mmCIF file of C-alpha atoms in Angstrom:
data_model
loop_
_atom_site.group_PDB
_atom_site.id
_atom_site.type_symbol
_atom_site.label_atom_id
_atom_site.label_comp_id
_atom_site.label_asym_id
_atom_site.label_seq_id
_atom_site.Cartn_x
_atom_site.Cartn_y
_atom_site.Cartn_z
ATOM 1 C CA UNK A 27 153.543 163.584 74.344
ATOM 2 C CA UNK A 28 152.541 166.971 72.844
ATOM 3 C CA UNK A 29 148.883 168.029 72.488
ATOM 4 C CA UNK A 30 147.397 167.497 69.022
ATOM 5 C CA UNK A 31 146.028 170.717 67.535
ATOM 6 C CA UNK A 32 143.828 170.798 64.457
ATOM 7 C CA UNK A 33 140.645 172.281 63.070
ATOM 8 C CA UNK A 34 137.831 169.844 62.513
ATOM 9 C CA UNK A 35 134.273 169.855 61.197
ATOM 10 C CA UNK A 36 131.922 167.793 63.358
ATOM 11 C CA UNK A 37 130.558 164.601 61.884
ATOM 12 C CA UNK A 38 126.827 164.106 61.395
ATOM 13 C CA UNK A 39 125.188 161.651 63.779
ATOM 14 C CA UNK A 40 122.611 159.216 62.485
ATOM 15 C CA UNK A 41 119.044 160.326 63.235
ATOM 16 C CA UNK A 42 116.523 157.636 64.173
ATOM 17 C CA UNK A 43 113.476 157.663 61.936
ATOM 18 C CA UNK A 44 111.309 158.077 65.031
ATOM 19 C CA UNK A 45 112.990 161.431 65.674
ATOM 20 C CA UNK A 46 113.548 162.640 62.147
ATOM 21 C CA UNK A 47 111.755 165.853 63.046
ATOM 22 C CA UNK A 48 113.980 166.582 66.035
ATOM 23 C CA UNK A 49 116.074 169.709 65.363
ATOM 24 C CA UNK A 50 119.766 169.281 64.699
ATOM 25 C CA UNK A 51 122.270 171.507 66.475
ATOM 26 C CA UNK A 52 124.370 171.969 63.348
ATOM 27 C CA UNK A 53 124.325 175.523 62.014
ATOM 28 C CA UNK A 54 125.870 177.569 59.256
ATOM 29 C CA UNK A 55 126.972 181.112 59.928
ATOM 30 C CA UNK A 56 127.682 184.168 57.847
ATOM 31 C CA UNK A 57 130.807 186.216 58.282
ATOM 32 C CA UNK A 58 130.401 188.381 61.391
ATOM 33 C CA UNK A 59 132.939 191.172 61.206
ATOM 34 C CA UNK A 60 132.438 194.927 61.547
ATOM 35 C CA UNK A 61 135.367 197.312 61.124
ATOM 36 C CA UNK A 62 137.775 194.454 61.741
ATOM 37 C CA UNK A 63 136.123 193.452 65.043
ATOM 38 C CA UNK A 64 134.568 190.002 65.231
ATOM 39 C CA UNK A 65 131.113 190.635 66.698
ATOM 40 C CA UNK A 66 130.335 186.926 66.963
ATOM 41 C CA UNK A 67 132.389 183.754 66.903
ATOM 42 C CA UNK A 68 131.742 180.915 64.468
ATOM 43 C CA UNK A 69 131.620 177.254 65.408
ATOM 44 C CA UNK A 70 133.087 176.366 62.011
ATOM 45 C CA UNK A 71 136.324 178.067 63.130
ATOM 46 C CA UNK A 72 136.595 175.984 66.301
ATOM 47 C CA UNK A 73 140.070 174.667 67.024
ATOM 48 C CA UNK A 74 140.131 171.260 68.690
ATOM 49 C CA UNK A 75 143.126 170.253 70.792
ATOM 50 C CA UNK A 76 142.800 166.716 72.079
ATOM 51 C CA UNK A 77 144.097 165.672 75.483
ATOM 52 C CA UNK A 78 147.070 163.273 75.241
ATOM 53 C CA UNK A 79 145.681 161.099 78.043
ATOM 54 C CA UNK A 80 142.178 160.336 79.282
ATOM 55 C CA UNK A 81 140.868 160.165 82.818
ATOM 56 C CA UNK A 82 139.035 157.025 83.962
ATOM 57 C CA UNK A 83 135.239 157.195 83.658
ATOM 58 C CA UNK A 84 133.349 157.096 86.977
ATOM 59 C CA UNK A 85 130.753 154.527 87.996
ATOM 60 C CA UNK A 86 127.375 156.102 87.018
ATOM 61 C CA UNK A 87 125.770 154.658 90.157
ATOM 62 C CA UNK A 88 128.212 156.466 92.450
ATOM 63 C CA UNK A 89 128.242 160.024 91.101
ATOM 64 C CA UNK A 90 128.237 163.065 93.395
ATOM 65 C CA UNK A 91 126.822 166.106 91.601
ATOM 66 C CA UNK A 92 129.433 168.361 90.002
ATOM 67 C CA UNK A 93 132.601 166.754 91.355
ATOM 68 C CA UNK A 94 133.923 164.855 88.313
ATOM 69 C CA UNK A 95 134.806 166.564 85.022
ATOM 70 C CA UNK A 96 135.502 165.325 81.512
ATOM 71 C CA UNK A 97 138.755 165.480 79.555
ATOM 72 C CA UNK A 98 138.022 168.642 77.563
ATOM 73 C CA UNK A 99 136.501 172.112 77.856
ATOM 74 C CA UNK A 100 135.520 174.959 75.540
ATOM 75 C CA UNK A 101 136.979 178.464 75.850
ATOM 76 C CA UNK A 102 136.176 181.607 73.847
ATOM 77 C CA UNK A 103 137.808 184.934 74.664
ATOM 78 C CA UNK A 104 136.479 188.415 73.910
ATOM 79 C CA UNK A 105 138.002 191.910 73.998
ATOM 80 C CA UNK A 106 136.423 195.257 73.247
ATOM 81 C CA UNK A 107 139.148 196.004 70.700
ATOM 82 C CA UNK A 108 139.300 192.643 68.911
ATOM 83 C CA UNK A 109 135.862 191.183 69.489
ATOM 84 C CA UNK A 110 135.380 187.429 69.780
ATOM 85 C CA UNK A 111 138.317 185.109 69.229
ATOM 86 C CA UNK A 112 138.057 181.647 67.708
ATOM 87 C CA UNK A 113 136.458 178.950 69.874
ATOM 88 C CA UNK A 114 138.971 176.521 71.359
ATOM 89 C CA UNK A 115 138.126 173.010 72.540
ATOM 90 C CA UNK A 116 141.097 171.982 74.624
ATOM 91 C CA UNK A 117 142.173 169.699 77.470
ATOM 92 C CA UNK A 118 140.482 170.492 80.795
ATOM 93 C CA UNK A 119 142.717 172.870 82.719
ATOM 94 C CA UNK A 120 142.815 175.504 85.432
ATOM 95 C CA UNK A 121 142.172 179.108 84.413
ATOM 96 C CA UNK A 122 144.777 181.848 84.697
ATOM 97 C CA UNK A 123 143.193 185.219 85.463
ATOM 98 C CA UNK A 124 144.358 188.633 86.671
ATOM 99 C CA UNK A 125 144.034 189.208 90.450
ATOM 100 C CA UNK A 126 141.918 192.321 89.715
ATOM 101 C CA UNK A 127 139.520 190.354 87.494
ATOM 102 C CA UNK A 128 136.065 191.962 87.662
ATOM 103 C CA UNK A 129 134.342 188.578 88.049
ATOM 104 C CA UNK A 130 136.261 188.033 91.307
ATOM 105 C CA UNK A 131 135.687 191.496 92.771
ATOM 106 C CA UNK A 132 132.268 192.561 91.494
ATOM 107 C CA UNK A 133 130.598 189.293 90.473
ATOM 108 C CA UNK A 134 130.474 190.222 86.801
ATOM 109 C CA UNK A 135 129.656 186.671 85.813
ATOM 110 C CA UNK A 136 126.845 184.274 84.986
ATOM 111 C CA UNK A 137 126.303 180.640 84.117
ATOM 112 C CA UNK A 138 123.856 178.136 82.659
ATOM 113 C CA UNK A 139 122.956 174.542 83.409
ATOM 114 C CA UNK A 140 121.780 171.935 80.901
ATOM 115 C CA UNK A 141 122.181 168.218 80.267
ATOM 116 C CA UNK A 142 122.916 165.586 77.625
ATOM 117 C CA UNK A 143 121.137 162.238 77.923
ATOM 118 C CA UNK A 144 122.079 158.896 76.375
ATOM 119 C CA UNK A 145 119.080 156.851 75.289
ATOM 120 C CA UNK A 146 118.831 153.085 75.083
ATOM 121 C CA UNK A 147 119.356 153.567 71.337
ATOM 122 C CA UNK A 148 122.771 155.104 72.199
ATOM 123 C CA UNK A 149 121.699 158.458 70.710
ATOM 124 C CA UNK A 150 122.709 161.588 72.652
ATOM 125 C CA UNK A 151 120.024 164.212 73.229
ATOM 126 C CA UNK A 152 119.977 167.725 74.664
ATOM 127 C CA UNK A 153 116.739 168.959 76.227
ATOM 128 C CA UNK A 154 115.536 172.332 74.856
ATOM 129 C CA UNK A 155 119.058 173.816 74.814
ATOM 130 C CA UNK A 156 118.105 176.923 72.838
ATOM 131 C CA UNK A 157 116.033 178.092 75.818
ATOM 132 C CA UNK A 158 119.224 177.984 77.896
ATOM 133 C CA UNK A 159 121.061 179.995 75.258
ATOM 134 C CA UNK A 160 118.346 182.666 75.183
ATOM 135 C CA UNK A 161 118.352 182.898 78.967
ATOM 136 C CA UNK A 162 122.134 183.172 78.944
ATOM 137 C CA UNK A 163 121.920 186.076 76.490
ATOM 138 C CA UNK A 164 119.467 187.839 78.801
ATOM 139 C CA UNK A 165 121.781 187.325 81.774
ATOM 140 C CA UNK A 166 124.744 188.592 79.730
ATOM 141 C CA UNK A 167 122.913 191.784 78.847
ATOM 142 C CA UNK A 168 122.093 192.397 82.521
ATOM 143 C CA UNK A 169 125.750 191.800 83.478
ATOM 144 C CA UNK A 170 127.047 194.164 80.756
ATOM 145 C CA UNK A 171 128.857 191.249 79.096
ATOM 146 C CA UNK A 172 129.081 191.008 75.282
ATOM 147 C CA UNK A 173 126.354 189.396 73.233
ATOM 148 C CA UNK A 174 126.895 186.337 71.054
ATOM 149 C CA UNK A 175 125.083 184.192 68.506
ATOM 150 C CA UNK A 176 123.078 181.605 70.472
ATOM 151 C CA UNK A 177 123.080 179.067 67.628
ATOM 152 C CA UNK A 178 126.859 179.343 67.223
ATOM 153 C CA UNK A 179 127.502 178.773 70.925
ATOM 154 C CA UNK A 180 125.148 175.815 70.887
ATOM 155 C CA UNK A 181 127.032 174.311 67.962
ATOM 156 C CA UNK A 182 130.323 174.813 69.825
ATOM 157 C CA UNK A 183 128.817 173.002 72.811
ATOM 158 C CA UNK A 184 127.629 170.195 70.545
ATOM 159 C CA UNK A 185 131.175 169.792 69.228
ATOM 160 C CA UNK A 186 132.539 169.676 72.773
ATOM 161 C CA UNK A 187 130.005 167.003 73.736
ATOM 162 C CA UNK A 188 130.894 165.058 70.612
ATOM 163 C CA UNK A 189 134.568 165.085 71.603
ATOM 164 C CA UNK A 190 133.716 163.855 75.121
ATOM 165 C CA UNK A 191 130.730 161.710 74.148
ATOM 166 C CA UNK A 192 132.114 158.646 75.951
ATOM 167 C CA UNK A 193 131.543 160.543 79.199
ATOM 168 C CA UNK A 194 127.758 160.561 78.752
ATOM 169 C CA UNK A 195 126.637 157.827 81.184
ATOM 170 C CA UNK A 196 124.889 154.760 79.837
ATOM 171 C CA UNK A 197 122.188 154.990 82.470
ATOM 172 C CA UNK A 198 118.612 156.235 82.668
ATOM 173 C CA UNK A 199 119.332 157.770 86.084
ATOM 174 C CA UNK A 200 122.451 159.742 85.099
ATOM 175 C CA UNK A 201 123.430 162.276 82.452
ATOM 176 C CA UNK A 202 126.191 164.666 81.375
ATOM 177 C CA UNK A 203 125.764 168.096 82.922
ATOM 178 C CA UNK A 204 126.819 171.078 80.800
ATOM 179 C CA UNK A 205 127.967 174.233 82.598
ATOM 180 C CA UNK A 206 128.456 177.261 80.298
ATOM 181 C CA UNK A 207 130.081 180.088 82.276
ATOM 182 C CA UNK A 208 130.678 183.717 81.309
ATOM 183 C CA UNK A 209 133.165 185.899 83.188
ATOM 184 C CA UNK A 210 134.126 189.532 82.998
ATOM 185 C CA UNK A 211 137.940 189.451 83.077
ATOM 186 C CA UNK A 212 138.578 193.198 83.171
ATOM 187 C CA UNK A 213 142.036 193.568 84.845
ATOM 188 C CA UNK A 214 141.021 196.649 86.811
ATOM 189 C CA UNK A 215 139.475 197.562 90.171
ATOM 190 C CA UNK A 216 137.190 200.088 88.537
ATOM 191 C CA UNK A 217 133.468 199.305 88.729
ATOM 192 C CA UNK A 218 132.651 199.422 85.033
ATOM 193 C CA UNK A 219 131.650 197.473 81.971
ATOM 194 C CA UNK A 220 134.414 194.929 81.307
ATOM 195 C CA UNK A 221 136.673 195.349 78.272
ATOM 196 C CA UNK A 222 137.641 191.669 78.404
ATOM 197 C CA UNK A 223 135.579 188.521 78.935
ATOM 198 C CA UNK A 224 135.888 184.747 78.898
ATOM 199 C CA UNK A 225 133.123 182.343 77.934
ATOM 200 C CA UNK A 226 133.885 178.735 78.777
ATOM 201 C CA UNK A 227 132.019 175.431 79.043
ATOM 202 C CA UNK A 228 132.838 172.423 81.224
ATOM 203 C CA UNK A 229 131.119 169.027 81.384
ATOM 204 C CA UNK A 230 130.400 166.789 84.361
ATOM 205 C CA UNK A 231 128.729 163.346 84.524
ATOM 206 C CA UNK A 232 126.032 163.505 87.208
ATOM 207 C CA UNK A 233 123.488 161.346 88.967
ATOM 208 C CA UNK A 234 120.578 162.519 91.158
ATOM 209 C CA UNK A 235 121.069 166.039 92.552
ATOM 210 C CA UNK A 236 119.872 165.117 96.032
ATOM 211 C CA UNK A 237 121.478 162.221 97.894
ATOM 212 C CA UNK A 238 117.969 161.163 98.928
ATOM 213 C CA UNK A 239 116.961 160.744 95.270
ATOM 214 C CA UNK A 240 113.362 161.758 94.580
ATOM 215 C CA UNK A 241 112.156 161.481 98.175
ATOM 216 C CA UNK A 242 110.176 164.516 99.458
ATOM 217 C CA UNK A 243 112.280 167.307 100.955
ATOM 218 C CA UNK A 244 111.599 169.530 103.964
ATOM 219 C CA UNK A 245 111.642 173.330 103.686
ATOM 220 C CA UNK A 246 112.359 176.207 106.047
ATOM 221 C CA UNK A 247 110.129 179.218 105.255
ATOM 222 C CA UNK A 248 111.191 182.480 106.861
ATOM 223 C CA UNK A 249 111.353 186.134 105.822
ATOM 224 C CA UNK A 250 114.736 186.597 107.504
ATOM 225 C CA UNK A 251 116.518 186.215 104.156
ATOM 226 C CA UNK A 252 115.396 187.242 100.653
ATOM 227 C CA UNK A 253 116.658 185.487 97.524
ATOM 228 C CA UNK A 254 115.677 188.183 95.020
ATOM 229 C CA UNK A 255 113.622 191.351 94.665
ATOM 230 C CA UNK A 256 111.946 193.327 91.887
ATOM 231 C CA UNK A 257 114.480 195.351 89.953
ATOM 232 C CA UNK A 258 117.260 192.953 90.951
ATOM 233 C CA UNK A 259 118.777 189.985 89.138
ATOM 234 C CA UNK A 260 116.549 187.156 90.374
ATOM 235 C CA UNK A 261 115.409 186.431 86.824
ATOM 236 C CA UNK A 262 119.017 185.997 85.626
ATOM 237 C CA UNK A 263 121.291 183.036 86.274
ATOM 238 C CA UNK A 264 124.082 184.886 88.047
ATOM 239 C CA UNK A 265 126.434 183.377 90.581
ATOM 240 C CA UNK A 266 125.755 186.112 93.140
ATOM 241 C CA UNK A 267 122.159 184.920 93.475
ATOM 242 C CA UNK A 268 123.405 181.506 94.557
ATOM 243 C CA UNK A 269 126.415 182.448 96.654
ATOM 244 C CA UNK A 270 124.293 184.776 98.770
ATOM 245 C CA UNK A 271 121.820 181.962 99.468
ATOM 246 C CA UNK A 272 124.311 179.544 101.055
ATOM 247 C CA UNK A 273 124.140 181.106 104.523
ATOM 248 C CA UNK A 274 120.344 180.714 104.650
ATOM 249 C CA UNK A 275 120.663 177.151 103.385
ATOM 250 C CA UNK A 276 122.806 176.204 106.375
ATOM 251 C CA UNK A 277 120.410 177.925 108.745
ATOM 252 C CA UNK A 278 117.638 175.798 107.255
ATOM 253 C CA UNK A 279 119.733 172.722 108.031
ATOM 254 C CA UNK A 280 120.129 173.939 111.621
ATOM 255 C CA UNK A 281 116.326 173.916 111.839
ATOM 256 C CA UNK A 282 116.248 170.331 110.555
ATOM 257 C CA UNK A 283 115.208 171.222 107.004
ATOM 258 C CA UNK A 284 116.900 170.414 103.711
ATOM 259 C CA UNK A 285 116.079 173.511 101.657
ATOM 260 C CA UNK A 286 114.871 177.109 101.954
ATOM 261 C CA UNK A 287 111.399 178.151 100.837
ATOM 262 C CA UNK A 288 112.097 181.713 99.735
ATOM 263 C CA UNK A 289 109.443 184.270 100.725
ATOM 264 C CA UNK A 290 109.014 187.841 99.477
ATOM 265 C CA UNK A 291 107.113 190.896 100.653
ATOM 266 C CA UNK A 292 104.932 191.714 103.625
ATOM 267 C CA UNK A 293 102.355 189.137 102.511
ATOM 268 C CA UNK A 294 104.991 186.377 102.490
ATOM 269 C CA UNK A 295 104.706 185.499 98.828
ATOM 270 C CA UNK A 296 106.070 182.065 97.952
ATOM 271 C CA UNK A 297 108.735 182.446 95.266
ATOM 272 C CA UNK A 298 111.252 179.612 94.861
ATOM 273 C CA UNK A 299 112.462 176.560 96.774
ATOM 274 C CA UNK A 300 116.218 176.219 97.184
ATOM 275 C CA UNK A 301 117.533 176.657 93.632
ATOM 276 C CA UNK A 302 114.294 175.427 92.057
ATOM 277 C CA UNK A 303 111.034 176.865 90.746
ATOM 278 C CA UNK A 304 107.988 175.940 92.811
ATOM 279 C CA UNK A 305 104.598 174.422 91.938
ATOM 280 C CA UNK A 306 101.487 173.997 94.089
ATOM 281 C CA UNK A 307 98.845 171.471 93.010
ATOM 282 C CA UNK A 308 95.660 172.202 94.917
ATOM 283 C CA UNK A 309 91.983 173.049 94.896
ATOM 284 C CA UNK A 310 92.095 176.843 94.811
ATOM 285 C CA UNK A 311 89.910 179.331 96.663
ATOM 286 C CA UNK A 312 87.304 179.110 93.881
ATOM 287 C CA UNK A 313 87.005 175.337 94.156
ATOM 288 C CA UNK A 314 89.010 174.704 90.967
ATOM 289 C CA UNK A 315 91.635 171.972 90.651
ATOM 290 C CA UNK A 316 94.724 173.976 89.763
ATOM 291 C CA UNK A 317 98.473 173.693 89.215
ATOM 292 C CA UNK A 318 99.950 177.065 90.142
ATOM 293 C CA UNK A 319 103.424 178.571 90.039
ATOM 294 C CA UNK A 320 104.569 182.147 90.757
ATOM 295 C CA UNK A 321 104.636 184.478 87.716
ATOM 296 C CA UNK A 322 107.778 185.736 85.998
ATOM 297 C CA UNK A 323 107.772 189.229 87.491
ATOM 298 C CA UNK A 324 111.534 189.736 87.735
ATOM 299 C CA UNK A 325 111.923 187.837 91.014
ATOM 300 C CA UNK A 326 111.539 184.334 89.569
ATOM 301 C CA UNK A 327 114.130 182.595 87.374
ATOM 302 C CA UNK A 328 112.489 181.480 84.092
ATOM 303 C CA UNK A 329 113.344 177.797 84.418
ATOM 304 C CA UNK A 330 113.363 175.528 81.368
ATOM 305 C CA UNK A 331 111.809 172.681 83.372
ATOM 306 C CA UNK A 332 109.238 175.148 84.729
ATOM 307 C CA UNK A 333 108.250 176.181 81.210
ATOM 308 C CA UNK A 334 108.118 172.551 80.085
ATOM 309 C CA UNK A 335 105.818 171.579 82.982
ATOM 310 C CA UNK A 336 103.480 174.463 82.177
ATOM 311 C CA UNK A 337 103.340 173.500 78.496
ATOM 312 C CA UNK A 338 102.875 169.782 79.224
ATOM 313 C CA UNK A 339 100.074 170.222 81.743
ATOM 314 C CA UNK A 340 98.250 172.789 79.603
ATOM 315 C CA UNK A 341 98.354 170.301 76.758
ATOM 316 C CA UNK A 342 96.836 167.630 79.015
ATOM 317 C CA UNK A 343 93.825 169.859 79.707
ATOM 318 C CA UNK A 344 93.044 167.955 82.928
ATOM 319 C CA UNK A 345 93.100 170.882 85.385
ATOM 320 C CA UNK A 346 93.591 174.625 85.456
ATOM 321 C CA UNK A 347 97.211 175.737 85.014
ATOM 322 C CA UNK A 348 98.098 179.196 86.305
ATOM 323 C CA UNK A 349 100.989 181.568 86.781
ATOM 324 C CA UNK A 350 99.805 183.479 89.845
ATOM 325 C CA UNK A 351 100.939 184.813 93.180
ATOM 326 C CA UNK A 352 100.788 182.416 96.138
ATOM 327 C CA UNK A 353 101.268 183.396 99.769
ATOM 328 C CA UNK A 354 101.937 181.422 102.924
ATOM 329 C CA UNK A 355 98.453 182.458 104.095
ATOM 330 C CA UNK A 356 97.014 180.795 100.972
ATOM 331 C CA UNK A 357 99.004 177.624 101.660
ATOM 332 C CA UNK A 358 98.137 177.468 105.367
ATOM 333 C CA UNK A 359 94.437 178.014 104.679
ATOM 334 C CA UNK A 360 94.418 175.365 101.952
ATOM 335 C CA UNK A 361 96.201 172.866 104.210
ATOM 336 C CA UNK A 362 93.708 173.523 107.017
ATOM 337 C CA UNK A 363 90.826 172.868 104.591
ATOM 338 C CA UNK A 364 92.532 169.799 103.042
ATOM 339 C CA UNK A 365 92.739 171.444 99.615
ATOM 340 C CA UNK A 366 96.449 170.826 98.965
ATOM 341 C CA UNK A 367 97.230 167.833 96.765
ATOM 342 C CA UNK A 368 100.981 168.223 96.121
ATOM 343 C CA UNK A 369 103.832 170.692 96.217
ATOM 344 C CA UNK A 370 107.094 170.271 94.331
ATOM 345 C CA UNK A 371 110.146 172.036 92.987
ATOM 346 C CA UNK A 372 111.458 171.811 89.435
ATOM 347 C CA UNK A 373 114.831 172.372 87.811
ATOM 348 C CA UNK A 374 117.454 170.988 85.447
ATOM 349 C CA UNK A 375 119.463 169.302 88.191
ATOM 350 C CA UNK A 376 116.587 167.427 89.871
ATOM 351 C CA UNK A 377 113.808 167.653 87.201
ATOM 352 C CA UNK A 378 110.997 167.323 89.794
ATOM 353 C CA UNK A 379 111.397 167.226 93.589
ATOM 354 C CA UNK A 380 108.377 166.661 95.902
ATOM 355 C CA UNK A 381 107.977 168.681 99.096
ATOM 356 C CA UNK A 382 106.955 166.815 102.255
ATOM 357 C CA UNK A 383 107.109 169.404 105.049
ATOM 358 C CA UNK A 384 107.356 173.186 105.482
ATOM 359 C CA UNK A 385 108.563 174.733 108.743
ATOM 360 C CA UNK A 386 106.857 178.127 109.009
ATOM 361 C CA UNK A 387 106.479 180.313 112.100
ATOM 362 C CA UNK A 388 107.443 177.372 114.319
ATOM 363 C CA UNK A 389 104.730 175.191 112.788
ATOM 364 C CA UNK A 390 105.592 172.045 110.846
ATOM 365 C CA UNK A 391 103.181 172.008 107.921
ATOM 366 C CA UNK A 392 102.660 168.559 106.406
ATOM 367 C CA UNK A 393 102.305 168.497 102.608
ATOM 368 C CA UNK A 394 100.390 165.479 101.209
ATOM 369 C CA UNK A 395 102.760 163.157 99.339
ATOM 370 C CA UNK A 396 101.085 159.713 99.289
ATOM 371 C CA UNK A 397 104.331 158.123 100.385
ATOM 372 C CA UNK A 398 107.381 159.033 98.320
ATOM 373 C CA UNK A 399 105.545 159.097 94.974
ATOM 374 C CA UNK A 400 103.023 161.955 94.642
ATOM 375 C CA UNK A 401 100.958 161.130 91.502
ATOM 376 C CA UNK A 402 101.380 164.407 89.598
ATOM 377 C CA UNK A 403 105.086 164.878 90.378
ATOM 378 C CA UNK A 404 105.697 161.238 89.454
ATOM 379 C CA UNK A 405 103.834 161.598 86.154
ATOM 380 C CA UNK A 406 105.737 164.753 85.259
ATOM 381 C CA UNK A 407 109.067 163.157 86.138
ATOM 382 C CA UNK A 408 108.268 160.152 83.959
ATOM 383 C CA UNK A 409 107.011 162.140 80.975
ATOM 384 C CA UNK A 410 109.936 164.556 81.029
ATOM 385 C CA UNK A 411 112.471 161.746 81.523
ATOM 386 C CA UNK A 412 110.920 159.739 78.680
ATOM 387 C CA UNK A 413 111.458 162.730 76.378
ATOM 388 C CA UNK A 414 114.989 163.398 77.608
ATOM 389 C CA UNK A 415 116.140 159.791 77.206
ATOM 390 C CA UNK A 416 114.386 159.336 73.861
ATOM 391 C CA UNK A 417 111.692 156.894 74.972
ATOM 392 C CA UNK A 418 109.091 159.415 73.779
ATOM 393 C CA UNK A 419 109.857 161.187 70.468
ATOM 394 C CA UNK A 420 109.658 164.972 70.828
ATOM 395 C CA UNK A 421 110.787 168.125 69.074
ATOM 396 C CA UNK A 422 111.976 169.348 72.483
ATOM 397 C CA UNK A 423 115.199 167.376 72.074
ATOM 398 C CA UNK A 424 118.184 168.239 69.905
ATOM 399 C CA UNK A 425 120.359 165.406 68.699
ATOM 400 C CA UNK A 426 124.114 165.554 69.182
#
């Protein structure tokens, strides 16, 4: 049976009155051509080619992160001579790229990670997706990849999700993960700005990121490996940042730990945990109750969950909220004086992940957790999840 190819305008989903103020992802775009070169694609031009058959949907209670993919994907090609081509939503398929592709040889590539949640009202919601688009644009600039209109890409993604909406799990412990990816496809071994690029998006239904769920994780803290450094690409979501961390991750496992606590500098600054941003809830050196996280100085990835936690807790007004440097000496001193309340990581994949132990200089540092449910981490997980699944109305969500 041949594929069905047609151009379609996305239908408008009903908006619950409780979320009438939630922003829609639908956009209108002006013509974007300069000297015959399309400088940005338009979602209204998207071609949709439906798959002739559909794969069976997985059991939402038995999902392994990032191993199952939906029926369709989005592809948009770019060339320096022709600009952006029309977006194409098509059946999920393998890519065909030149063996000299610059993404393969020189890591000219980047990605994003975001989710769609199905509420009990059956409405699909994205959580602060424009922040992902802005971060993706920043990463693209750093990788010398072409710019694009963030709103147009978001509308293309919305259309893709609408096509594969049956893949969004009907579960409050699962979601549909969205992976936008941007590759330099320059067919040359020269180290240079690519003249060709491919932007594509794939979707994957996912459950909890860690097999242990939300139980506290153990960390290996050592200066042997460095995740990122000032002047590098630690504040961009590039694949090279992650691929280079895998070796250290397995060394952490050899030491009986689940993740790496990344340190930086001679003073052993605490930066990130695994692939997550890090928060320390403590009584600081001035006797103040404080939630602290490292500042965005070029080493730290500006996480969307990180930003949301900072904004939520500042709105609460219950304790001091700071973006400040933290060192292992600060942590060890605070633990010795019983000033540490909680420590946790945050990210799109896990939302909030408590830390239970840190192995540092052959000492196993115990982080207070009050069982498996530290109060602050649990409250943040609940409040963020309530927004994501629509139990709490918020202008942080965009309706599909």
